[in-house]
CSV table of C-alpha atoms in Angstrom, one decimal:
chain,number,residue,atom,x,y,z
A,1,ASN,CA,78.1,-45.8,-13.7
A,2,ALA,CA,78.2,-45.1,-17.4
A,3,GLY,CA,75.0,-43.1,-17.6
A,4,VAL,CA,74.4,-42.1,-21.2
A,5,THR,CA,77.0,-43.3,-23.7
A,6,GLN,CA,77.2,-42.1,-27.3
A,7,THR,CA,79.1,-43.7,-30.1
A,8,PRO,CA,81.0,-42.7,-32.1
A,9,LYS,CA,82.5,-39.5,-30.6
A,10,PHE,CA,83.5,-38.1,-34.0
A,11,ARG,CA,82.7,-38.9,-37.6
A,12,VAL,CA,83.3,-37.3,-41.0
A,13,LEU,CA,80.9,-38.2,-43.8
A,14,LYS,CA,80.7,-37.3,-47.4
A,15,THR,CA,77.5,-35.9,-48.8
A,16,GLY,CA,75.1,-38.7,-49.6
A,17,GLN,CA,76.7,-41.3,-47.2
A,18,SER,CA,74.7,-42.9,-44.5
A,19,MET,CA,75.4,-43.6,-40.9
A,20,THR,CA,73.9,-44.5,-37.6
A,21,LEU,CA,74.6,-42.9,-34.2
A,22,LEU,CA,74.1,-45.1,-31.2
A,23,CYS,CA,72.9,-44.0,-27.8
A,24,ALA,CA,72.9,-46.4,-24.8
A,25,GLN,CA,71.7,-45.7,-21.3
A,26,ASP,CA,72.1,-47.9,-18.2
A,27,MET,CA,69.6,-46.1,-15.9
A,28,ASN,CA,66.5,-48.0,-17.0
A,29,HIS,CA,65.0,-44.8,-18.3
A,30,GLU,CA,61.8,-44.9,-20.3
A,31,TYR,CA,62.3,-41.7,-22.3
A,32,MET,CA,65.1,-41.0,-24.7
A,33,TYR,CA,65.8,-38.1,-27.0
A,34,TRP,CA,68.1,-36.9,-29.8
A,35,TYR,CA,69.1,-33.3,-30.0
A,36,ARG,CA,71.4,-31.4,-32.4
A,37,GLN,CA,73.4,-28.3,-31.4
A,38,ASP,CA,74.9,-26.0,-34.0
A,39,PRO,CA,77.6,-23.5,-33.1
A,40,GLY,CA,76.4,-20.7,-30.9
A,41,MET,CA,72.9,-22.1,-30.7
A,42,GLY,CA,70.8,-24.0,-28.3
A,43,LEU,CA,69.7,-27.6,-28.6
A,44,ARG,CA,67.0,-28.5,-31.0
A,45,LEU,CA,65.0,-31.7,-30.6
A,46,ILE,CA,65.1,-34.1,-33.5
A,47,HIS,CA,63.2,-37.2,-32.4
A,48,TYR,CA,62.3,-38.7,-29.1
A,49,SER,CA,60.9,-42.0,-27.7
A,50,VAL,CA,58.6,-42.6,-24.7
A,51,GLY,CA,59.3,-46.3,-24.6
A,52,GLU,CA,60.6,-49.4,-26.3
A,53,GLY,CA,59.2,-49.6,-29.8
A,54,THR,CA,57.8,-46.1,-29.9
A,55,THR,CA,59.2,-42.9,-31.5
A,56,ALA,CA,58.0,-39.4,-32.2
A,57,LYS,CA,59.1,-36.4,-34.2
A,58,GLY,CA,60.5,-33.4,-32.5
A,59,GLU,CA,61.3,-29.9,-33.7
A,60,VAL,CA,63.6,-30.7,-36.6
A,61,PRO,CA,63.0,-34.3,-37.7
A,62,ASP,CA,63.6,-34.0,-41.5
A,63,GLY,CA,66.5,-36.0,-42.8
A,64,TYR,CA,66.7,-38.3,-39.8
A,65,ASN,CA,65.2,-41.6,-38.7
A,66,VAL,CA,65.2,-43.3,-35.3
A,67,SER,CA,64.6,-46.7,-33.8
A,68,ARG,CA,64.1,-47.9,-30.3
A,69,LEU,CA,64.2,-51.7,-30.5
A,70,LYS,CA,65.5,-52.1,-27.0
A,71,LYS,CA,64.7,-50.0,-24.0
A,72,GLN,CA,68.4,-49.1,-23.3
A,73,ASN,CA,69.2,-48.1,-26.9
A,74,PHE,CA,68.1,-45.2,-29.2
A,75,LEU,CA,69.5,-45.1,-32.7
A,76,LEU,CA,69.6,-42.0,-34.9
A,77,GLY,CA,70.1,-42.6,-38.6
A,78,LEU,CA,71.1,-40.4,-41.5
A,79,GLU,CA,70.1,-42.0,-44.8
A,80,SER,CA,71.8,-39.5,-47.1
A,81,ALA,CA,73.9,-37.0,-45.2
A,82,ALA,CA,73.9,-33.4,-46.2
A,83,PRO,CA,76.3,-30.6,-45.2
A,84,SER,CA,73.4,-28.9,-43.3
A,85,GLN,CA,73.6,-31.9,-40.9
A,86,THR,CA,77.0,-31.0,-39.7
A,87,SER,CA,76.5,-30.6,-36.0
A,88,VAL,CA,77.0,-32.0,-32.6
A,89,TYR,CA,74.4,-34.6,-31.7
A,90,PHE,CA,73.4,-35.2,-28.1
A,91,CYS,CA,71.4,-38.0,-26.8
A,92,ALA,CA,69.5,-37.8,-23.5
A,93,SER,CA,67.2,-40.0,-21.3
A,94,SER,CA,64.8,-39.5,-18.4
A,95,TYR,CA,62.2,-41.2,-16.2
A,96,PRO,CA,58.6,-40.4,-16.9
A,97,SER,CA,57.5,-39.5,-13.4
A,98,GLY,CA,54.8,-37.5,-11.8
A,99,THR,CA,57.3,-34.7,-11.3
A,100,ASN,CA,59.5,-33.4,-14.0
A,101,SER,CA,62.3,-35.9,-14.4
A,102,PRO,CA,65.6,-34.1,-15.4
A,103,LEU,CA,67.3,-35.1,-18.6
A,104,HIS,CA,70.6,-37.0,-18.5
A,105,PHE,CA,72.8,-36.2,-21.5
A,106,GLY,CA,75.7,-38.0,-23.2
A,107,ASN,CA,78.8,-36.1,-24.2
A,108,GLY,CA,77.8,-35.9,-27.9
A,109,THR,CA,78.8,-37.0,-31.3
A,110,ARG,CA,80.5,-34.4,-33.5
A,111,LEU,CA,79.5,-35.0,-37.1
A,112,THR,CA,81.0,-33.2,-40.1
A,113,VAL,CA,79.5,-33.7,-43.6
A,114,THR,CA,81.7,-32.5,-46.5
B,1,LEU,CA,54.1,-22.5,-27.1
B,2,ALA,CA,55.9,-23.1,-23.9
B,3,LYS,CA,58.8,-20.7,-24.6
B,4,THR,CA,61.5,-19.4,-22.4
B,5,THR,CA,63.5,-16.2,-22.7
B,6,GLN,CA,66.9,-15.7,-21.1
B,7,PRO,CA,69.6,-13.1,-21.5
B,8,ILE,CA,72.1,-14.1,-24.2
B,9,SER,CA,75.2,-13.5,-22.1
B,10,MET,CA,76.4,-12.2,-18.7
B,11,ASP,CA,79.8,-11.4,-17.3
B,12,SER,CA,80.9,-11.6,-13.7
B,13,TYR,CA,84.0,-11.8,-11.6
B,14,GLU,CA,85.2,-14.5,-9.3
B,15,GLY,CA,83.6,-14.4,-5.9
B,16,GLN,CA,80.5,-12.5,-7.0
B,17,GLU,CA,76.9,-13.8,-6.9
B,18,VAL,CA,75.3,-14.2,-10.3
B,19,ASN,CA,71.6,-14.2,-10.9
B,20,ILE,CA,70.2,-15.4,-14.3
B,21,THR,CA,66.5,-14.8,-14.9
B,22,CYS,CA,64.3,-16.9,-17.2
B,23,SER,CA,60.9,-15.7,-18.4
B,24,HIS,CA,58.2,-18.3,-19.0
B,25,ASN,CA,54.9,-16.5,-19.4
B,26,ASN,CA,53.0,-19.5,-20.7
B,27,ILE,CA,54.0,-21.9,-17.9
B,28,ALA,CA,51.3,-24.5,-17.2
B,29,THR,CA,50.0,-25.6,-13.8
B,30,ASN,CA,51.8,-28.9,-13.9
B,31,ASP,CA,55.1,-27.5,-15.2
B,32,TYR,CA,58.4,-27.6,-13.3
B,33,ILE,CA,61.3,-25.3,-14.0
B,34,THR,CA,64.7,-27.0,-14.5
B,35,TRP,CA,68.1,-25.4,-15.1
B,36,TYR,CA,71.0,-27.1,-16.9
B,37,GLN,CA,74.7,-26.2,-17.2
B,38,GLN,CA,76.7,-26.9,-20.3
B,39,PHE,CA,80.5,-26.8,-20.7
B,40,PRO,CA,82.2,-26.8,-24.1
B,41,SER,CA,82.3,-30.2,-25.7
B,42,GLN,CA,80.0,-31.7,-23.1
B,43,GLY,CA,76.3,-32.4,-22.8
B,44,PRO,CA,74.2,-30.3,-20.5
B,45,ARG,CA,73.9,-31.4,-17.0
B,46,PHE,CA,71.2,-30.9,-14.4
B,47,ILE,CA,71.7,-28.1,-11.8
B,48,ILE,CA,68.4,-27.5,-10.0
B,49,GLN,CA,64.7,-27.9,-10.3
B,50,GLY,CA,61.7,-26.3,-8.7
B,51,TYR,CA,58.0,-25.7,-8.8
B,52,LYS,CA,57.4,-22.6,-6.6
B,53,THR,CA,59.1,-20.4,-4.0
B,54,LYS,CA,62.7,-21.3,-3.3
B,55,VAL,CA,64.9,-24.3,-3.8
B,56,THR,CA,68.5,-24.6,-2.7
B,57,ASN,CA,71.1,-27.3,-3.2
B,58,GLU,CA,74.9,-27.4,-2.9
B,59,VAL,CA,75.4,-25.8,-6.2
B,60,ALA,CA,72.7,-23.1,-6.6
B,61,SER,CA,69.4,-21.6,-5.5
B,62,LEU,CA,66.3,-21.2,-7.6
B,63,PHE,CA,63.8,-18.5,-6.9
B,64,ILE,CA,60.3,-18.7,-8.3
B,65,PRO,CA,57.7,-15.9,-7.6
B,66,ALA,CA,54.1,-16.6,-6.8
B,67,ASP,CA,52.9,-16.1,-10.4
B,68,ARG,CA,55.6,-18.5,-11.7
B,69,LYS,CA,56.0,-16.5,-14.9
B,70,SER,CA,59.7,-16.2,-14.3
B,71,SER,CA,62.5,-17.8,-12.3
B,72,THR,CA,66.0,-16.8,-11.2
B,73,LEU,CA,69.0,-19.1,-10.9
B,74,SER,CA,71.4,-17.8,-8.3
B,75,LEU,CA,75.0,-18.9,-8.2
B,76,PRO,CA,76.8,-17.8,-5.0
B,77,ARG,CA,80.4,-16.8,-5.2
B,78,VAL,CA,81.1,-17.9,-8.7
B,79,SER,CA,84.5,-19.2,-9.8
B,80,LEU,CA,86.2,-19.5,-13.2
B,81,SER,CA,84.9,-23.1,-13.4
B,82,ASP,CA,81.3,-21.7,-13.5
B,83,THR,CA,82.0,-20.3,-17.0
B,84,ALA,CA,79.4,-22.1,-19.1
B,85,VAL,CA,76.1,-21.8,-20.8
B,86,TYR,CA,73.0,-22.1,-18.6
B,87,TYR,CA,69.6,-23.2,-19.9
B,88,CYS,CA,66.2,-22.9,-18.5
B,89,LEU,CA,63.6,-25.6,-19.4
B,90,VAL,CA,59.9,-25.7,-18.5
B,91,GLY,CA,58.0,-29.0,-18.6
B,92,ASP,CA,55.9,-31.5,-16.8
B,93,GLY,CA,58.0,-34.7,-17.3
B,94,ARG,CA,55.4,-36.5,-19.4
B,95,SER,CA,57.0,-35.1,-22.5
B,96,TYR,CA,54.0,-35.6,-24.7
B,97,ASN,CA,54.3,-32.0,-25.8
B,98,THR,CA,57.6,-31.4,-27.5
B,99,ASP,CA,57.3,-27.7,-27.0
B,100,LYS,CA,58.4,-28.5,-23.5
B,101,LEU,CA,61.5,-30.2,-24.5
B,102,ILE,CA,62.8,-27.3,-26.5
B,103,PHE,CA,65.9,-25.5,-25.1
B,104,GLY,CA,66.5,-21.9,-25.9
B,105,THR,CA,69.9,-20.4,-26.8
B,106,GLY,CA,70.7,-20.2,-23.1
B,107,THR,CA,72.8,-17.7,-21.2
B,108,ARG,CA,76.5,-17.7,-21.7
B,109,LEU,CA,78.1,-16.8,-18.4
B,110,GLN,CA,81.7,-15.7,-18.5
B,111,VAL,CA,83.6,-15.4,-15.2
B,112,PHE,CA,86.7,-13.3,-15.0
B,113,PRO,CA,89.5,-13.5,-12.5
């Protein structure tokens, strides 16, 4: 069972470059999320999706775009990378159930913007 | 805002019981309390979840008082491998309110030999 898979694991960008981070889950989860984590800090929600074709802003959405064209995939895009976007990015997914469904996380993408 | 407050860090020794408390004064009726564990270079992973009173699994226990304004994660007889950051999250699973998807800075637990 793969769970939540993030690609790539590492990436170095120059300021102004663009890239897309891919998140794939094989658990048939409806909800998917993108978080960023900076050194010594907790996770901050960037964007999330409650189903295929839907996205919504989280706590820190500026500078990022997302797409959920397929239920199993959630893409995070950086159109023009900035040094402030140097971080570790985590994707998560969950069921939308009547009880609180735990989040299942990937192992992250470490992004450095120079 | 559905905000949680935890101690920034805690130290313990192997074999001791560790209790980490999370304050969530604005918890709503439908909210559950979920704890996650995060090791360096990994994503958080689910430990335990509860709504009221006490929940126990093979890893930990979760104690929730009647007013549900706080909760305590209890790790029995910790080992070096329990050194990690522990997060408390309060939410109802429908995730329409992003306040309930916000992790705090967590509690950094350091276990010494």
